[in-house]
mmCIF file with all atom_site columns, N, CA and C in Angstrom:
data_model
loop_
_atom_site.group_PDB
_atom_site.id
_atom_site.type_symbol
_atom_site.label_atom_id
_atom_site.label_alt_id
_atom_site.label_comp_id
_atom_site.label_asym_id
_atom_site.label_entity_id
_atom_site.label_seq_id
_atom_site.pdbx_PDB_ins_code
_atom_site.Cartn_x
_atom_site.Cartn_y
_atom_site.Cartn_z
_atom_site.occupancy
_atom_site.B_iso_or_equiv
_atom_site.pdbx_formal_charge
_atom_site.auth_seq_id
_atom_site.auth_comp_id
_atom_site.auth_asym_id
_atom_site.auth_atom_id
_atom_site.pdbx_PDB_model_num
ATOM 1   N N  . UNK R 1 1  ? 20.511 -5.793  6.724   1.00 0.00 ? 1  UNK R N  1
ATOM 2   C CA . UNK R 1 1  ? 20.885 -4.994  5.585   1.00 0.00 ? 1  UNK R CA 1
ATOM 3   C C  . UNK R 1 1  ? 19.696 -4.168  5.109   1.00 0.00 ? 1  UNK R C  1
ATOM 4   N N  . UNK R 1 2  ? 19.128 -3.408  6.010   1.00 0.00 ? 2  UNK R N  1
ATOM 5   C CA . UNK R 1 2  ? 17.990 -2.554  5.686   1.00 0.00 ? 2  UNK R CA 1
ATOM 6   C C  . UNK R 1 2  ? 18.448 -1.102  5.726   1.00 0.00 ? 2  UNK R C  1
ATOM 7   N N  . UNK R 1 3  ? 18.132 -0.386  4.682   1.00 0.00 ? 3  UNK R N  1
ATOM 8   C CA . UNK R 1 3  ? 18.469 1.030   4.608   1.00 0.00 ? 3  UNK R CA 1
ATOM 9   C C  . UNK R 1 3  ? 17.186 1.822   4.813   1.00 0.00 ? 3  UNK R C  1
ATOM 10  N N  . UNK R 1 4  ? 17.167 2.645   5.823   1.00 0.00 ? 4  UNK R N  1
ATOM 11  C CA . UNK R 1 4  ? 16.008 3.483   6.089   1.00 0.00 ? 4  UNK R CA 1
ATOM 12  C C  . UNK R 1 4  ? 16.182 4.825   5.404   1.00 0.00 ? 4  UNK R C  1
ATOM 13  N N  . UNK R 1 5  ? 15.117 5.275   4.795   1.00 0.00 ? 5  UNK R N  1
ATOM 14  C CA . UNK R 1 5  ? 15.129 6.557   4.111   1.00 0.00 ? 5  UNK R CA 1
ATOM 15  C C  . UNK R 1 5  ? 14.046 7.414   4.738   1.00 0.00 ? 5  UNK R C  1
ATOM 16  N N  . UNK R 1 6  ? 14.386 8.616   5.092   1.00 0.00 ? 6  UNK R N  1
ATOM 17  C CA . UNK R 1 6  ? 13.386 9.524   5.635   1.00 0.00 ? 6  UNK R CA 1
ATOM 18  C C  . UNK R 1 6  ? 13.211 10.691  4.678   1.00 0.00 ? 6  UNK R C  1
ATOM 19  N N  . UNK R 1 7  ? 12.006 11.168  4.625   1.00 0.00 ? 7  UNK R N  1
ATOM 20  C CA . UNK R 1 7  ? 11.700 12.321  3.784   1.00 0.00 ? 7  UNK R CA 1
ATOM 21  C C  . UNK R 1 7  ? 11.345 13.497  4.674   1.00 0.00 ? 7  UNK R C  1
ATOM 22  N N  . UNK R 1 8  ? 11.840 14.633  4.306   1.00 0.00 ? 8  UNK R N  1
ATOM 23  C CA . UNK R 1 8  ? 11.504 15.834  5.055   1.00 0.00 ? 8  UNK R CA 1
ATOM 24  C C  . UNK R 1 8  ? 10.038 16.172  4.813   1.00 0.00 ? 8  UNK R C  1
ATOM 25  N N  . UNK R 1 9  ? 9.333  16.638  5.844   1.00 0.00 ? 9  UNK R N  1
ATOM 26  C CA . UNK R 1 9  ? 7.892  16.866  5.727   1.00 0.00 ? 9  UNK R CA 1
ATOM 27  C C  . UNK R 1 9  ? 7.509  17.826  4.599   1.00 0.00 ? 9  UNK R C  1
ATOM 28  N N  . UNK R 1 10 ? 8.335  18.798  4.304   1.00 0.00 ? 10 UNK R N  1
ATOM 29  C CA . UNK R 1 10 ? 7.974  19.778  3.290   1.00 0.00 ? 10 UNK R CA 1
ATOM 30  C C  . UNK R 1 10 ? 8.295  19.311  1.864   1.00 0.00 ? 10 UNK R C  1
ATOM 31  N N  . UNK R 1 11 ? 8.819  18.100  1.709   1.00 0.00 ? 11 UNK R N  1
ATOM 32  C CA . UNK R 1 11 ? 9.122  17.585  0.379   1.00 0.00 ? 11 UNK R CA 1
ATOM 33  C C  . UNK R 1 11 ? 8.126  16.535  -0.115  1.00 0.00 ? 11 UNK R C  1
ATOM 34  N N  . UNK R 1 12 ? 7.290  16.017  0.761   1.00 0.00 ? 12 UNK R N  1
ATOM 35  C CA . UNK R 1 12 ? 6.420  14.911  0.364   1.00 0.00 ? 12 UNK R CA 1
ATOM 36  C C  . UNK R 1 12 ? 5.411  15.322  -0.700  1.00 0.00 ? 12 UNK R C  1
ATOM 37  N N  . UNK R 1 13 ? 4.936  16.559  -0.696  1.00 0.00 ? 13 UNK R N  1
ATOM 38  C CA . UNK R 1 13 ? 3.985  16.986  -1.723  1.00 0.00 ? 13 UNK R CA 1
ATOM 39  C C  . UNK R 1 13 ? 4.614  17.008  -3.104  1.00 0.00 ? 13 UNK R C  1
ATOM 40  N N  . UNK R 1 14 ? 5.922  17.157  -3.169  1.00 0.00 ? 14 UNK R N  1
ATOM 41  C CA . UNK R 1 14 ? 6.620  17.130  -4.460  1.00 0.00 ? 14 UNK R CA 1
ATOM 42  C C  . UNK R 1 14 ? 6.613  15.726  -5.069  1.00 0.00 ? 14 UNK R C  1
ATOM 43  N N  . UNK R 1 15 ? 6.514  14.707  -4.219  1.00 0.00 ? 15 UNK R N  1
ATOM 44  C CA . UNK R 1 15 ? 6.532  13.324  -4.689  1.00 0.00 ? 15 UNK R CA 1
ATOM 45  C C  . UNK R 1 15 ? 5.138  12.790  -4.996  1.00 0.00 ? 15 UNK R C  1
ATOM 46  N N  . UNK R 1 16 ? 4.102  13.542  -4.703  1.00 0.00 ? 16 UNK R N  1
ATOM 47  C CA . UNK R 1 16 ? 2.733  13.083  -4.899  1.00 0.00 ? 16 UNK R CA 1
ATOM 48  C C  . UNK R 1 16 ? 2.433  12.663  -6.343  1.00 0.00 ? 16 UNK R C  1
ATOM 49  N N  . UNK R 1 17 ? 2.930  13.347  -7.365  1.00 0.00 ? 17 UNK R N  1
ATOM 50  C CA . UNK R 1 17 ? 2.654  12.886  -8.739  1.00 0.00 ? 17 UNK R CA 1
ATOM 51  C C  . UNK R 1 17 ? 3.161  11.471  -9.019  1.00 0.00 ? 17 UNK R C  1
ATOM 52  N N  . UNK R 1 18 ? 4.147  11.005  -8.282  1.00 0.00 ? 18 UNK R N  1
ATOM 53  C CA . UNK R 1 18 ? 4.619  9.638   -8.471  1.00 0.00 ? 18 UNK R CA 1
ATOM 54  C C  . UNK R 1 18 ? 3.544  8.631   -8.115  1.00 0.00 ? 18 UNK R C  1
ATOM 55  N N  . UNK R 1 19 ? 2.733  8.927   -7.091  1.00 0.00 ? 19 UNK R N  1
ATOM 56  C CA . UNK R 1 19 ? 1.652  8.015   -6.704  1.00 0.00 ? 19 UNK R CA 1
ATOM 57  C C  . UNK R 1 19 ? 0.654  7.840   -7.833  1.00 0.00 ? 19 UNK R C  1
ATOM 58  N N  . UNK R 1 20 ? 0.327  8.913   -8.499  1.00 0.00 ? 20 UNK R N  1
ATOM 59  C CA . UNK R 1 20 ? -0.675 8.863   -9.553  1.00 0.00 ? 20 UNK R CA 1
ATOM 60  C C  . UNK R 1 20 ? -0.084 8.331   -10.853 1.00 0.00 ? 20 UNK R C  1
ATOM 61  N N  . UNK R 1 21 ? 1.052  8.841   -11.243 1.00 0.00 ? 21 UNK R N  1
ATOM 62  C CA . UNK R 1 21 ? 1.611  8.522   -12.549 1.00 0.00 ? 21 UNK R CA 1
ATOM 63  C C  . UNK R 1 21 ? 2.313  7.188   -12.640 1.00 0.00 ? 21 UNK R C  1
ATOM 64  N N  . UNK R 1 22 ? 2.997  6.788   -11.582 1.00 0.00 ? 22 UNK R N  1
ATOM 65  C CA . UNK R 1 22 ? 3.802  5.574   -11.652 1.00 0.00 ? 22 UNK R CA 1
ATOM 66  C C  . UNK R 1 22 ? 3.251  4.432   -10.810 1.00 0.00 ? 22 UNK R C  1
ATOM 67  N N  . UNK R 1 23 ? 2.908  4.710   -9.584  1.00 0.00 ? 23 UNK R N  1
ATOM 68  C CA . UNK R 1 23 ? 2.575  3.627   -8.670  1.00 0.00 ? 23 UNK R CA 1
ATOM 69  C C  . UNK R 1 23 ? 1.123  3.166   -8.764  1.00 0.00 ? 23 UNK R C  1
ATOM 70  N N  . UNK R 1 24 ? 0.225  3.979   -9.259  1.00 0.00 ? 24 UNK R N  1
ATOM 71  C CA . UNK R 1 24 ? -1.149 3.518   -9.447  1.00 0.00 ? 24 UNK R CA 1
ATOM 72  C C  . UNK R 1 24 ? -1.215 2.422   -10.512 1.00 0.00 ? 24 UNK R C  1
ATOM 73  N N  . UNK R 1 25 ? -0.571 2.587   -11.674 1.00 0.00 ? 25 UNK R N  1
ATOM 74  C CA . UNK R 1 25 ? -0.569 1.474   -12.639 1.00 0.00 ? 25 UNK R CA 1
ATOM 75  C C  . UNK R 1 25 ? 0.111  0.223   -12.083 1.00 0.00 ? 25 UNK R C  1
ATOM 76  N N  . UNK R 1 26 ? 1.174  0.394   -11.321 1.00 0.00 ? 26 UNK R N  1
ATOM 77  C CA . UNK R 1 26 ? 1.844  -0.757  -10.723 1.00 0.00 ? 26 UNK R CA 1
ATOM 78  C C  . UNK R 1 26 ? 0.905  -1.480  -9.765  1.00 0.00 ? 26 UNK R C  1
ATOM 79  N N  . UNK R 1 27 ? 0.188  -0.740  -8.955  1.00 0.00 ? 27 UNK R N  1
ATOM 80  C CA . UNK R 1 27 ? -0.767 -1.341  -8.025  1.00 0.00 ? 27 UNK R CA 1
ATOM 81  C C  . UNK R 1 27 ? -1.847 -2.104  -8.787  1.00 0.00 ? 27 UNK R C  1
ATOM 82  N N  . UNK R 1 28 ? -2.330 -1.518  -9.862  1.00 0.00 ? 28 UNK R N  1
ATOM 83  C CA . UNK R 1 28 ? -3.366 -2.167  -10.666 1.00 0.00 ? 28 UNK R CA 1
ATOM 84  C C  . UNK R 1 28 ? -2.859 -3.478  -11.262 1.00 0.00 ? 28 UNK R C  1
ATOM 85  N N  . UNK R 1 29 ? -1.709 -3.436  -11.930 1.00 0.00 ? 29 UNK R N  1
ATOM 86  C CA . UNK R 1 29 ? -1.200 -4.635  -12.585 1.00 0.00 ? 29 UNK R CA 1
ATOM 87  C C  . UNK R 1 29 ? -0.784 -5.706  -11.578 1.00 0.00 ? 29 UNK R C  1
ATOM 88  N N  . UNK R 1 30 ? -0.276 -5.295  -10.429 1.00 0.00 ? 30 UNK R N  1
ATOM 89  C CA . UNK R 1 30 ? 0.066  -6.280  -9.404  1.00 0.00 ? 30 UNK R CA 1
ATOM 90  C C  . UNK R 1 30 ? -1.200 -6.962  -8.880  1.00 0.00 ? 30 UNK R C  1
ATOM 91  N N  . UNK R 1 31 ? -2.253 -6.193  -8.679  1.00 0.00 ? 31 UNK R N  1
ATOM 92  C CA . UNK R 1 31 ? -3.523 -6.770  -8.225  1.00 0.00 ? 31 UNK R CA 1
ATOM 93  C C  . UNK R 1 31 ? -4.064 -7.769  -9.245  1.00 0.00 ? 31 UNK R C  1
ATOM 94  N N  . UNK R 1 32 ? -3.953 -7.433  -10.519 1.00 0.00 ? 32 UNK R N  1
ATOM 95  C CA . UNK R 1 32 ? -4.404 -8.347  -11.568 1.00 0.00 ? 32 UNK R CA 1
ATOM 96  C C  . UNK R 1 32 ? -3.585 -9.637  -11.535 1.00 0.00 ? 32 UNK R C  1
ATOM 97  N N  . UNK R 1 33 ? -2.273 -9.519  -11.383 1.00 0.00 ? 33 UNK R N  1
ATOM 98  C CA . UNK R 1 33 ? -1.419 -10.701 -11.339 1.00 0.00 ? 33 UNK R CA 1
ATOM 99  C C  . UNK R 1 33 ? -1.742 -11.582 -10.131 1.00 0.00 ? 33 UNK R C  1
ATOM 100 N N  . UNK R 1 34 ? -1.971 -10.971 -8.979  1.00 0.00 ? 34 UNK R N  1
ATOM 101 C CA . UNK R 1 34 ? -2.313 -11.743 -7.774  1.00 0.00 ? 34 UNK R CA 1
ATOM 102 C C  . UNK R 1 34 ? -3.670 -12.416 -7.944  1.00 0.00 ? 34 UNK R C  1
ATOM 103 N N  . UNK R 1 35 ? -4.637 -11.701 -8.509  1.00 0.00 ? 35 UNK R N  1
ATOM 104 C CA . UNK R 1 35 ? -5.950 -12.309 -8.743  1.00 0.00 ? 35 UNK R CA 1
ATOM 105 C C  . UNK R 1 35 ? -5.838 -13.515 -9.665  1.00 0.00 ? 35 UNK R C  1
ATOM 106 N N  . UNK R 1 36 ? -5.096 -13.371 -10.749 1.00 0.00 ? 36 UNK R N  1
ATOM 107 C CA . UNK R 1 36 ? -4.918 -14.495 -11.673 1.00 0.00 ? 36 UNK R CA 1
ATOM 108 C C  . UNK R 1 36 ? -4.170 -15.646 -11.015 1.00 0.00 ? 36 UNK R C  1
ATOM 109 N N  . UNK R 1 37 ? -3.188 -15.326 -10.203 1.00 0.00 ? 37 UNK R N  1
ATOM 110 C CA . UNK R 1 37 ? -2.399 -16.342 -9.511  1.00 0.00 ? 37 UNK R CA 1
ATOM 111 C C  . UNK R 1 37 ? -3.263 -17.134 -8.534  1.00 0.00 ? 37 UNK R C  1
ATOM 112 N N  . UNK R 1 38 ? -4.085 -16.428 -7.773  1.00 0.00 ? 38 UNK R N  1
ATOM 113 C CA . UNK R 1 38 ? -4.928 -17.089 -6.773  1.00 0.00 ? 38 UNK R CA 1
ATOM 114 C C  . UNK R 1 38 ? -6.103 -17.819 -7.413  1.00 0.00 ? 38 UNK R C  1
ATOM 115 N N  . UNK R 1 39 ? -6.470 -17.429 -8.594  1.00 0.00 ? 39 UNK R N  1
ATOM 116 C CA . UNK R 1 39 ? -7.575 -18.087 -9.288  1.00 0.00 ? 39 UNK R CA 1
ATOM 117 C C  . UNK R 1 39 ? -7.243 -19.529 -9.624  1.00 0.00 ? 39 UNK R C  1
ATOM 118 N N  . UNK R 1 40 ? -5.978 -19.826 -9.806  1.00 0.00 ? 40 UNK R N  1
ATOM 119 C CA . UNK R 1 40 ? -5.564 -21.171 -10.212 1.00 0.00 ? 40 UNK R CA 1
ATOM 120 C C  . UNK R 1 40 ? -4.982 -21.948 -9.039  1.00 0.00 ? 40 UNK R C  1
ATOM 121 N N  . UNK R 1 41 ? -5.784 -22.202 -8.046  1.00 0.00 ? 41 UNK R N  1
ATOM 122 C CA . UNK R 1 41 ? -5.535 -23.089 -6.903  1.00 0.00 ? 41 UNK R CA 1
ATOM 123 C C  . UNK R 1 41 ? -4.440 -22.645 -5.939  1.00 0.00 ? 41 UNK R C  1
ATOM 124 N N  . UNK R 1 42 ? -3.990 -21.433 -6.001  1.00 0.00 ? 42 UNK R N  1
ATOM 125 C CA . UNK R 1 42 ? -3.050 -20.934 -4.997  1.00 0.00 ? 42 UNK R CA 1
ATOM 126 C C  . UNK R 1 42 ? -3.837 -20.172 -3.937  1.00 0.00 ? 42 UNK R C  1
ATOM 127 N N  . UNK R 1 43 ? -3.425 -20.306 -2.692  1.00 0.00 ? 43 UNK R N  1
ATOM 128 C CA . UNK R 1 43 ? -4.171 -19.656 -1.620  1.00 0.00 ? 43 UNK R CA 1
ATOM 129 C C  . UNK R 1 43 ? -3.549 -18.355 -1.150  1.00 0.00 ? 43 UNK R C  1
ATOM 130 N N  . UNK R 1 44 ? -2.339 -18.065 -1.554  1.00 0.00 ? 44 UNK R N  1
ATOM 131 C CA . UNK R 1 44 ? -1.700 -16.834 -1.141  1.00 0.00 ? 44 UNK R CA 1
ATOM 132 C C  . UNK R 1 44 ? -0.400 -16.633 -1.882  1.00 0.00 ? 44 UNK R C  1
ATOM 133 N N  . UNK R 1 45 ? 0.237  -15.524 -1.580  1.00 0.00 ? 45 UNK R N  1
ATOM 134 C CA . UNK R 1 45 ? 1.497  -15.157 -2.229  1.00 0.00 ? 45 UNK R CA 1
ATOM 135 C C  . UNK R 1 45 ? 2.590  -15.162 -1.175  1.00 0.00 ? 45 UNK R C  1
ATOM 136 N N  . UNK R 1 46 ? 3.610  -15.990 -1.377  1.00 0.00 ? 46 UNK R N  1
ATOM 137 C CA . UNK R 1 46 ? 4.751  -15.976 -0.470  1.00 0.00 ? 46 UNK R CA 1
ATOM 138 C C  . UNK R 1 46 ? 5.899  -15.193 -1.110  1.00 0.00 ? 46 UNK R C  1
ATOM 139 N N  . UNK R 1 47 ? 7.053  -15.165 -0.479  1.00 0.00 ? 47 UNK R N  1
ATOM 140 C CA . UNK R 1 47 ? 8.182  -14.381 -0.981  1.00 0.00 ? 47 UNK R CA 1
ATOM 141 C C  . UNK R 1 47 ? 8.587  -14.788 -2.390  1.00 0.00 ? 47 UNK R C  1
ATOM 142 N N  . UNK R 1 48 ? 8.606  -16.081 -2.628  1.00 0.00 ? 48 UNK R N  1
ATOM 143 C CA . UNK R 1 48 ? 9.023  -16.593 -3.930  1.00 0.00 ? 48 UNK R CA 1
ATOM 144 C C  . UNK R 1 48 ? 8.111  -16.079 -5.042  1.00 0.00 ? 48 UNK R C  1
ATOM 145 N N  . UNK R 1 49 ? 6.814  -16.170 -4.817  1.00 0.00 ? 49 UNK R N  1
ATOM 146 C CA . UNK R 1 49 ? 5.870  -15.763 -5.841  1.00 0.00 ? 49 UNK R CA 1
ATOM 147 C C  . UNK R 1 49 ? 5.700  -14.244 -5.903  1.00 0.00 ? 49 UNK R C  1
ATOM 148 N N  . UNK R 1 50 ? 5.919  -13.569 -4.789  1.00 0.00 ? 50 UNK R N  1
ATOM 149 C CA . UNK R 1 50 ? 5.808  -12.102 -4.793  1.00 0.00 ? 50 UNK R CA 1
ATOM 150 C C  . UNK R 1 50 ? 6.747  -11.508 -5.825  1.00 0.00 ? 50 UNK R C  1
ATOM 151 N N  . UNK R 1 51 ? 7.996  -11.929 -5.813  1.00 0.00 ? 51 UNK R N  1
ATOM 152 C CA . UNK R 1 51 ? 8.977  -11.378 -6.746  1.00 0.00 ? 51 UNK R CA 1
ATOM 153 C C  . UNK R 1 51 ? 8.572  -11.662 -8.184  1.00 0.00 ? 51 UNK R C  1
ATOM 154 N N  . UNK R 1 52 ? 8.137  -12.884 -8.456  1.00 0.00 ? 52 UNK R N  1
ATOM 155 C CA . UNK R 1 52 ? 7.731  -13.231 -9.819  1.00 0.00 ? 52 UNK R CA 1
ATOM 156 C C  . UNK R 1 52 ? 6.543  -12.383 -10.276 1.00 0.00 ? 52 UNK R C  1
ATOM 157 N N  . UNK R 1 53 ? 5.554  -12.258 -9.421  1.00 0.00 ? 53 UNK R N  1
ATOM 158 C CA . UNK R 1 53 ? 4.371  -11.475 -9.784  1.00 0.00 ? 53 UNK R CA 1
ATOM 159 C C  . UNK R 1 53 ? 4.707  -9.995  -9.902  1.00 0.00 ? 53 UNK R C  1
ATOM 160 N N  . UNK R 1 54 ? 5.546  -9.506  -9.002  1.00 0.00 ? 54 UNK R N  1
ATOM 161 C CA . UNK R 1 54 ? 5.934  -8.087  -9.032  1.00 0.00 ? 54 UNK R CA 1
ATOM 162 C C  . UNK R 1 54 ? 6.689  -7.749  -10.318 1.00 0.00 ? 54 UNK R C  1
ATOM 163 N N  . UNK R 1 55 ? 7.584  -8.619  -10.738 1.00 0.00 ? 55 UNK R N  1
ATOM 164 C CA . UNK R 1 55 ? 8.361  -8.341  -11.949 1.00 0.00 ? 55 UNK R CA 1
ATOM 165 C C  . UNK R 1 55 ? 7.463  -8.289  -13.185 1.00 0.00 ? 55 UNK R C  1
ATOM 166 N N  . UNK R 1 56 ? 6.477  -9.154  -13.244 1.00 0.00 ? 56 UNK R N  1
ATOM 167 C CA . UNK R 1 56 ? 5.534  -9.126  -14.366 1.00 0.00 ? 56 UNK R CA 1
ATOM 168 C C  . UNK R 1 56 ? 4.727  -7.821  -14.330 1.00 0.00 ? 56 UNK R C  1
ATOM 169 N N  . UNK R 1 57 ? 4.238  -7.465  -13.148 1.00 0.00 ? 57 UNK R N  1
ATOM 170 C CA . UNK R 1 57 ? 3.452  -6.243  -13.005 1.00 0.00 ? 57 UNK R CA 1
ATOM 171 C C  . UNK R 1 57 ? 4.287  -5.008  -13.309 1.00 0.00 ? 57 UNK R C  1
ATOM 172 N N  . UNK R 1 58 ? 5.531  -5.004  -12.870 1.00 0.00 ? 58 UNK R N  1
ATOM 173 C CA . UNK R 1 58 ? 6.407  -3.856  -13.122 1.00 0.00 ? 58 UNK R CA 1
ATOM 174 C C  . UNK R 1 58 ? 6.667  -3.679  -14.606 1.00 0.00 ? 58 UNK R C  1
ATOM 175 N N  . UNK R 1 59 ? 6.867  -4.781  -15.315 1.00 0.00 ? 59 UNK R N  1
ATOM 176 C CA . UNK R 1 59 ? 7.098  -4.702  -16.760 1.00 0.00 ? 59 UNK R CA 1
ATOM 177 C C  . UNK R 1 59 ? 5.875  -4.132  -17.481 1.00 0.00 ? 59 UNK R C  1
ATOM 178 N N  . UNK R 1 60 ? 4.685  -4.463  -17.003 1.00 0.00 ? 60 UNK R N  1
ATOM 179 C CA . UNK R 1 60 ? 3.469  -3.944  -17.615 1.00 0.00 ? 60 UNK R CA 1
ATOM 180 C C  . UNK R 1 60 ? 3.224  -2.481  -17.244 1.00 0.00 ? 60 UNK R C  1
ATOM 181 N N  . UNK R 1 61 ? 3.579  -2.110  -16.021 1.00 0.00 ? 61 UNK R N  1
ATOM 182 C CA . UNK R 1 61 ? 3.271  -0.763  -15.530 1.00 0.00 ? 61 UNK R CA 1
ATOM 183 C C  . UNK R 1 61 ? 4.277  0.278   -15.994 1.00 0.00 ? 61 UNK R C  1
ATOM 184 N N  . UNK R 1 62 ? 5.538  -0.058  -15.997 1.00 0.00 ? 62 UNK R N  1
ATOM 185 C CA . UNK R 1 62 ? 6.571  0.928   -16.310 1.00 0.00 ? 62 UNK R CA 1
ATOM 186 C C  . UNK R 1 62 ? 6.992  0.809   -17.766 1.00 0.00 ? 62 UNK R C  1
ATOM 187 N N  . UNK R 1 63 ? 6.146  1.327   -18.629 1.00 0.00 ? 63 UNK R N  1
ATOM 188 C CA . UNK R 1 63 ? 6.444  1.344   -20.055 1.00 0.00 ? 63 UNK R CA 1
ATOM 189 C C  . UNK R 1 63 ? 6.958  2.737   -20.427 1.00 0.00 ? 63 UNK R C  1
ATOM 190 N N  . UNK R 1 64 ? 7.446  2.858   -21.635 1.00 0.00 ? 64 UNK R N  1
ATOM 191 C CA . UNK R 1 64 ? 7.902  4.186   -22.096 1.00 0.00 ? 64 UNK R CA 1
ATOM 192 C C  . UNK R 1 64 ? 6.774  5.200   -22.023 1.00 0.00 ? 64 UNK R C  1
ATOM 193 N N  . UNK R 1 65 ? 5.587  4.766   -22.411 1.00 0.00 ? 65 UNK R N  1
ATOM 194 C CA . UNK R 1 65 ? 4.439  5.672   -22.399 1.00 0.00 ? 65 UNK R CA 1
ATOM 195 C C  . UNK R 1 65 ? 4.144  6.167   -20.987 1.00 0.00 ? 65 UNK R C  1
ATOM 196 N N  . UNK R 1 66 ? 4.191  5.283   -20.020 1.00 0.00 ? 66 UNK R N  1
ATOM 197 C CA . UNK R 1 66 ? 3.913  5.660   -18.634 1.00 0.00 ? 66 UNK R CA 1
ATOM 198 C C  . UNK R 1 66 ? 4.991  6.574   -18.088 1.00 0.00 ? 66 UNK R C  1
ATOM 199 N N  . UNK R 1 67 ? 6.231  6.251   -18.347 1.00 0.00 ? 67 UNK R N  1
ATOM 200 C CA . UNK R 1 67 ? 7.334  6.999   -17.778 1.00 0.00 ? 67 UNK R CA 1
ATOM 201 C C  . UNK R 1 67 ? 7.434  8.399   -18.385 1.00 0.00 ? 67 UNK R C  1
ATOM 202 N N  . UNK R 1 68 ? 7.274  8.504   -19.685 1.00 0.00 ? 68 UNK R N  1
ATOM 203 C CA . UNK R 1 68 ? 7.433  9.805   -20.337 1.00 0.00 ? 68 UNK R CA 1
ATOM 204 C C  . UNK R 1 68 ? 6.194  10.655  -20.322 1.00 0.00 ? 68 UNK R C  1
ATOM 205 N N  . UNK R 1 69 ? 5.061  10.096  -19.913 1.00 0.00 ? 69 UNK R N  1
ATOM 206 C CA . UNK R 1 69 ? 3.824  10.891  -19.901 1.00 0.00 ? 69 UNK R CA 1
ATOM 207 C C  . UNK R 1 69 ? 3.700  11.747  -18.654 1.00 0.00 ? 69 UNK R C  1
ATOM 208 N N  . UNK R 1 70 ? 4.444  11.436  -17.599 1.00 0.00 ? 70 UNK R N  1
ATOM 209 C CA . UNK R 1 70 ? 4.308  12.220  -16.365 1.00 0.00 ? 70 UNK R CA 1
ATOM 210 C C  . UNK R 1 70 ? 5.401  13.210  -16.191 1.00 0.00 ? 70 UNK R C  1
#
């Protein structure tokens, strides 16, 4: 049940602001969550913990301020 999405080569530059405005904060907050998770005796992130950590990071990254500022 995998859906593949392809982007036309001439459209990718239009999506570049998403990397800076939306996904950079998500990457930052996810990294913080993983660091905190591994600091307390966990050695890695499996599927179960990935979703939990991602949801926390997403809630921190995608705020009204972040979404409406770009």
